[in-house]
CSV table of C-alpha atoms in Angstrom, one decimal:
chain,number,residue,atom,x,y,z
A,1,MET,CA,-4.0,16.7,-9.0
A,2,LYS,CA,-4.5,16.7,-5.3
A,3,GLY,CA,-4.8,14.1,-2.5
A,4,MET,CA,-3.0,11.3,-4.3
A,5,PHE,CA,-0.6,8.7,-3.0
A,6,LEU,CA,3.0,8.7,-4.0
A,7,TYR,CA,3.0,8.3,-7.8
A,8,LYS,CA,6.0,6.0,-7.9
A,9,THR,CA,8.2,4.4,-5.3
A,10,ASP,CA,11.3,2.4,-5.8
A,11,TYR,CA,12.8,0.5,-3.0
A,12,VAL,CA,16.5,-0.1,-3.1
A,13,PHE,CA,17.1,-3.8,-2.3
A,14,GLN,CA,19.7,-3.1,0.3
A,15,ASN,CA,19.7,-3.4,4.1
A,16,PHE,CA,16.1,-4.8,4.1
A,17,PHE,CA,14.5,-1.9,2.1
A,18,GLN,CA,15.7,0.7,4.6
A,19,LYS,CA,16.8,3.0,1.9
A,20,LEU,CA,13.8,4.5,0.0
A,21,VAL,CA,14.2,6.4,-3.2
A,22,PHE,CA,11.1,8.0,-4.7
A,23,MET,CA,10.2,10.1,-7.6
A,24,SER,CA,7.1,12.3,-7.9
A,25,CYS,CA,5.4,14.0,-10.8
A,26,ASP,CA,5.2,17.8,-11.0
A,27,TYR,CA,1.4,17.6,-11.5
A,28,ILE,CA,0.8,15.8,-8.2
A,29,GLN,CA,0.6,18.5,-5.4
A,30,THR,CA,0.1,16.1,-2.5
A,31,THR,CA,1.8,12.8,-1.9
A,32,GLN,CA,1.5,10.0,0.8
A,33,CYS,CA,4.6,7.9,1.4
A,34,GLN,CA,4.3,4.6,3.2
A,35,GLU,CA,7.4,4.0,5.2
A,36,SER,CA,8.6,0.7,6.8
A,37,THR,CA,10.6,1.5,9.9
A,38,LYS,CA,11.0,0.7,13.6
A,39,ASP,CA,13.2,3.8,14.4
A,40,PRO,CA,11.5,7.0,15.6
A,41,MET,CA,14.4,9.0,14.3
A,42,GLU,CA,13.9,7.7,10.8
A,43,MET,CA,10.2,8.9,11.0
A,44,PHE,CA,11.6,12.2,12.3
A,45,HIS,CA,13.7,12.8,9.2
A,46,SER,CA,11.0,11.5,6.9
A,47,GLY,CA,8.6,14.2,8.2
A,48,HIS,CA,10.7,16.8,6.4
A,49,VAL,CA,9.8,15.3,3.0
A,50,VAL,CA,6.4,13.8,2.7
A,51,LYS,CA,3.2,13.0,4.4
A,52,ILE,CA,3.8,9.7,6.2
A,53,CYS,CA,1.9,6.3,6.7
A,54,ALA,CA,3.8,4.0,9.0
A,55,PRO,CA,2.6,0.4,8.1
A,56,MET,CA,2.4,-2.2,10.8
A,57,VAL,CA,0.9,-4.8,8.5
A,58,ARG,CA,3.9,-6.5,6.8
A,59,TYR,CA,4.2,-10.1,7.9
A,60,SER,CA,7.2,-11.4,6.0
A,61,LYS,CA,9.7,-13.3,8.1
A,62,TRP,CA,12.5,-10.8,7.6
A,63,ALA,CA,10.4,-7.9,8.6
A,64,ILE,CA,9.2,-9.6,11.8
A,65,ALA,CA,12.7,-10.8,12.7
A,66,GLU,CA,14.1,-7.3,12.3
A,67,GLY,CA,11.3,-5.7,14.4
A,68,TYR,CA,9.5,-4.1,11.4
A,69,GLY,CA,5.9,-4.4,10.2
A,70,ALA,CA,3.2,-6.2,12.0
A,71,CYS,CA,5.1,-7.0,15.2
A,72,LEU,CA,4.9,-3.2,16.0
A,73,ILE,CA,1.3,-3.6,17.0
A,74,ASN,CA,2.7,-5.1,20.3
A,75,LYS,CA,4.7,-2.0,21.0
A,76,PRO,CA,2.1,0.8,21.4
A,77,GLU,CA,4.7,3.1,23.2
A,78,LEU,CA,7.1,2.9,20.3
A,79,VAL,CA,4.3,3.7,17.8
A,80,GLN,CA,3.4,6.7,19.8
A,81,ASP,CA,7.0,7.9,19.8
A,82,MET,CA,7.3,7.5,16.0
A,83,VAL,CA,4.2,9.5,15.5
A,84,LYS,CA,5.4,12.2,18.0
A,85,GLN,CA,8.7,12.5,16.1
A,86,VAL,CA,6.9,13.2,12.8
A,87,ARG,CA,4.4,15.6,14.4
A,88,SER,CA,7.3,17.5,15.9
A,89,GLN,CA,8.6,18.4,12.5
A,90,VAL,CA,5.6,20.1,11.1
A,91,GLU,CA,3.5,23.1,12.3
A,92,ASN,CA,0.7,22.5,9.8
A,93,PRO,CA,-2.1,20.8,11.6
A,94,LYS,CA,-3.4,19.4,8.3
A,95,PHE,CA,-0.2,17.5,7.8
A,96,SER,CA,-1.2,13.8,7.5
A,97,VAL,CA,0.4,11.1,9.7
A,98,SER,CA,-1.3,7.8,9.6
A,99,ILE,CA,-0.6,4.2,10.6
A,100,LYS,CA,-1.6,0.9,9.0
A,101,ILE,CA,-2.1,-2.1,11.3
A,102,ARG,CA,-3.1,-5.7,11.6
A,103,ILE,CA,-5.3,-6.8,14.5
A,104,HIS,CA,-4.6,-8.8,17.8
A,105,ASP,CA,-6.4,-12.0,18.7
A,106,ASP,CA,-7.5,-10.0,21.7
A,107,LEU,CA,-9.3,-7.1,19.9
A,108,THR,CA,-9.2,-4.9,23.1
A,109,ARG,CA,-5.5,-4.6,22.6
A,110,THR,CA,-6.0,-3.3,19.1
A,111,VAL,CA,-8.6,-0.8,20.3
A,112,ASP,CA,-6.1,0.3,23.0
A,113,LEU,CA,-3.3,0.8,20.4
A,114,CYS,CA,-5.6,2.8,18.1
A,115,ARG,CA,-6.8,5.0,20.9
A,116,LYS,CA,-3.2,5.7,22.0
A,117,ALA,CA,-2.3,6.5,18.4
A,118,GLU,CA,-5.3,8.8,18.1
A,119,ALA,CA,-4.3,10.6,21.3
A,120,THR,CA,-0.8,11.1,19.9
A,121,GLY,CA,-2.0,12.9,16.8
A,122,VAL,CA,-2.5,10.2,14.1
A,123,SER,CA,-4.7,11.6,11.3
A,124,TRP,CA,-6.3,8.3,10.3
A,125,ILE,CA,-5.8,4.6,10.7
A,126,THR,CA,-5.9,1.8,8.1
A,127,VAL,CA,-6.8,-1.6,9.5
A,128,HIS,CA,-6.0,-4.9,7.7
A,129,GLY,CA,-8.5,-7.3,9.3
A,130,ARG,CA,-6.2,-10.2,9.9
A,131,ASN,CA,-3.8,-11.0,12.7
A,132,ILE,CA,0.0,-11.4,12.4
A,133,GLU,CA,-0.2,-15.2,11.7
A,134,GLU,CA,-3.1,-15.1,9.2
A,135,ARG,CA,-2.3,-15.1,5.4
A,136,HIS,CA,-5.2,-16.1,3.2
A,137,GLN,CA,-7.8,-16.7,5.9
A,138,PRO,CA,-11.0,-14.6,5.7
A,139,VAL,CA,-10.7,-11.0,6.7
A,140,HIS,CA,-12.3,-10.1,10.1
A,141,TYR,CA,-14.4,-7.2,8.9
A,142,ASP,CA,-16.4,-7.3,12.2
A,143,ALA,CA,-13.2,-6.4,14.0
A,144,ILE,CA,-12.7,-3.4,11.7
A,145,LYS,CA,-16.2,-2.3,12.5
A,146,ILE,CA,-15.6,-2.5,16.3
A,147,ILE,CA,-12.3,-0.4,15.9
A,148,LYS,CA,-14.2,2.2,13.9
A,149,GLU,CA,-16.9,2.5,16.5
A,150,ASN,CA,-14.3,3.2,19.2
A,151,LEU,CA,-12.4,6.0,17.4
A,152,SER,CA,-13.2,9.6,16.5
A,153,ILE,CA,-10.6,9.8,13.6
A,154,PRO,CA,-11.2,8.3,10.2
A,155,VAL,CA,-10.7,4.5,9.9
A,156,ILE,CA,-9.9,2.8,6.5
A,157,ALA,CA,-10.7,-0.8,5.9
A,158,ASN,CA,-8.2,-3.1,4.1
A,159,GLY,CA,-8.0,-6.7,3.1
A,160,ASP,CA,-9.0,-8.9,0.1
A,161,ILE,CA,-10.9,-6.3,-1.8
A,162,LYS,CA,-10.9,-7.2,-5.5
A,163,SER,CA,-13.8,-5.3,-7.1
A,164,LEU,CA,-15.7,-2.1,-6.8
A,165,LYS,CA,-18.7,-4.0,-5.6
A,166,GLU,CA,-16.7,-5.6,-2.8
A,167,ALA,CA,-15.3,-2.2,-1.8
A,168,GLU,CA,-18.8,-0.8,-1.5
A,169,ASN,CA,-20.1,-3.7,0.4
A,170,ILE,CA,-17.2,-3.8,2.9
A,171,GLN,CA,-17.5,-0.1,3.5
A,172,GLU,CA,-21.1,-0.5,4.3
A,173,ILE,CA,-20.5,-3.5,6.6
A,174,THR,CA,-17.6,-1.8,8.5
A,175,GLY,CA,-18.9,1.7,8.6
A,176,THR,CA,-15.4,2.9,7.8
A,177,ASN,CA,-14.5,6.2,6.1
A,178,GLY,CA,-12.9,4.6,3.2
A,179,ILE,CA,-11.3,1.6,1.6
A,180,MET,CA,-7.6,0.8,0.9
A,181,VAL,CA,-6.8,-1.7,-1.8
A,182,ALA,CA,-3.5,-3.2,-2.6
A,183,ARG,CA,-3.3,-6.3,-4.7
A,184,GLY,CA,-6.7,-5.8,-6.2
A,185,LEU,CA,-5.6,-2.4,-7.7
A,186,LEU,CA,-2.2,-3.9,-8.9
A,187,ALA,CA,-4.2,-6.4,-10.8
A,188,ASN,CA,-6.7,-4.0,-12.1
A,189,PRO,CA,-5.9,-0.2,-11.7
A,190,ALA,CA,-9.3,0.6,-13.3
A,191,MET,CA,-11.2,-1.3,-10.5
A,192,PHE,CA,-12.7,1.9,-9.0
A,193,ALA,CA,-13.9,2.9,-12.4
A,194,GLY,CA,-16.1,-0.3,-12.4
A,195,TYR,CA,-13.9,-2.4,-14.7
A,196,LYS,CA,-13.8,-6.2,-13.8
A,197,GLU,CA,-10.4,-6.6,-15.5
A,198,THR,CA,-7.7,-4.2,-16.6
A,199,PRO,CA,-8.8,-2.6,-20.0
A,200,LEU,CA,-6.1,-2.3,-22.7
A,201,LYS,CA,-6.2,1.5,-22.5
A,202,CYS,CA,-5.1,1.3,-18.9
A,203,ILE,CA,-2.2,-0.9,-19.9
A,204,TRP,CA,-1.1,1.4,-22.6
A,205,ASP,CA,-1.6,4.5,-20.3
A,206,TRP,CA,0.8,2.8,-17.8
A,207,VAL,CA,3.3,2.2,-20.6
A,208,ASP,CA,3.2,5.9,-21.6
A,209,ILE,CA,3.6,7.1,-18.0
A,210,ALA,CA,6.4,4.7,-17.3
A,211,LEU,CA,8.4,5.7,-20.4
A,212,GLU,CA,7.7,9.4,-19.8
A,213,HIS,CA,9.1,9.3,-16.3
A,214,GLY,CA,11.9,6.8,-16.6
A,215,THR,CA,10.4,4.1,-14.5
A,216,PRO,CA,13.1,1.3,-13.8
A,217,PHE,CA,12.4,-1.8,-15.8
A,218,MET,CA,11.8,-4.0,-12.8
A,219,CYS,CA,9.0,-1.8,-11.6
A,220,PHE,CA,7.6,-1.2,-15.2
A,221,HIS,CA,7.5,-4.9,-16.0
A,222,HIS,CA,6.2,-6.0,-12.6
A,223,HIS,CA,3.2,-3.8,-12.8
A,224,LEU,CA,2.4,-5.1,-16.2
A,225,MET,CA,2.6,-8.6,-14.9
A,226,TYR,CA,0.0,-7.8,-12.4
A,227,MET,CA,-2.3,-6.0,-14.8
A,228,MET,CA,-2.2,-8.8,-17.3
A,229,GLU,CA,-2.8,-11.6,-14.8
A,230,ARG,CA,-6.5,-12.0,-15.6
A,231,ILE,CA,-6.3,-11.4,-19.3
A,232,THR,CA,-3.5,-13.8,-20.4
A,233,SER,CA,-3.3,-17.5,-20.6
A,234,LYS,CA,-0.9,-19.6,-18.6
A,235,GLN,CA,1.5,-19.9,-21.7
A,236,GLU,CA,1.3,-16.2,-22.4
A,237,LYS,CA,2.2,-15.4,-18.8
A,238,LYS,CA,5.2,-17.7,-19.0
A,239,VAL,CA,6.5,-15.9,-22.1
A,240,PHE,CA,5.7,-12.3,-20.9
A,241,ASN,CA,7.1,-12.7,-17.4
A,242,ALA,CA,10.4,-14.0,-18.8
A,243,LEU,CA,10.9,-10.8,-20.9
A,244,SER,CA,14.0,-8.9,-19.7
A,245,SER,CA,14.0,-5.5,-21.4
A,246,THR,CA,11.7,-2.6,-22.1
A,247,THR,CA,12.1,-3.1,-25.8
A,248,ALA,CA,11.1,-6.8,-25.6
A,249,VAL,CA,8.0,-5.8,-23.5
A,250,LEU,CA,7.0,-3.1,-26.0
A,251,ASP,CA,7.4,-5.5,-28.9
A,252,TYR,CA,5.3,-8.1,-27.2
A,253,LEU,CA,2.5,-5.7,-26.3
A,254,THR,CA,2.4,-4.2,-29.8
A,255,ASP,CA,2.2,-7.7,-31.4
A,256,HIS,CA,-0.4,-9.1,-29.0
A,257,TYR,CA,-2.3,-6.2,-27.5
A,258,SER,CA,-2.1,-3.3,-30.0
A,259,MET,CA,-5.0,-0.9,-29.6
């Protein structure tokens, strides 16, 4: 399979996620790794391993305090340096280096940042249509549209996309080259196949994949919690979310959701 994002990533909860351990399947020939960093040299070394997406969208307090994530949109020169460090590691012009950003209140600053990133060699840019302070406020899709109109490289729209219909509508509104979905796909990995909620087959497919590749329990369980959010009652969630072993999860699924 080609053109897929990193099949499975496990962050080690140490030093604010700075240590990244990932595993990839043999049948995936191309991987995209999203790396959270503020250090150009970390990007330099990552360029030896995988295609890179540097996210500037994370808004958690620790990330902002440590100089990671969304605050990097205010440091365009640093962003340029990180991109240059990765580009210096590869001769293949098709090697993908992208960034993911939030927007400024003054959109001209965001356009300027994107143009500088484009000039430095970024392959494509994903735009989450909220500013640093916004959490659950409506996404500014009009801002994404303006950014797209000012760039030559592909632009991807992101933010509060929870169904295939919404994805199609937002792509049409923004004129972007594609759509990136996070929480919507965690809750329903079959979303792009047109399903409104996670089908049981998808849940059991995840179980088979996770067991085959030795996925750590925390990751295995957490993904199932997301997938089952819309198809379980409040009481069922309380019981399932409290399970603490792979065996307990498998027993629960077999008893309640056997195909």
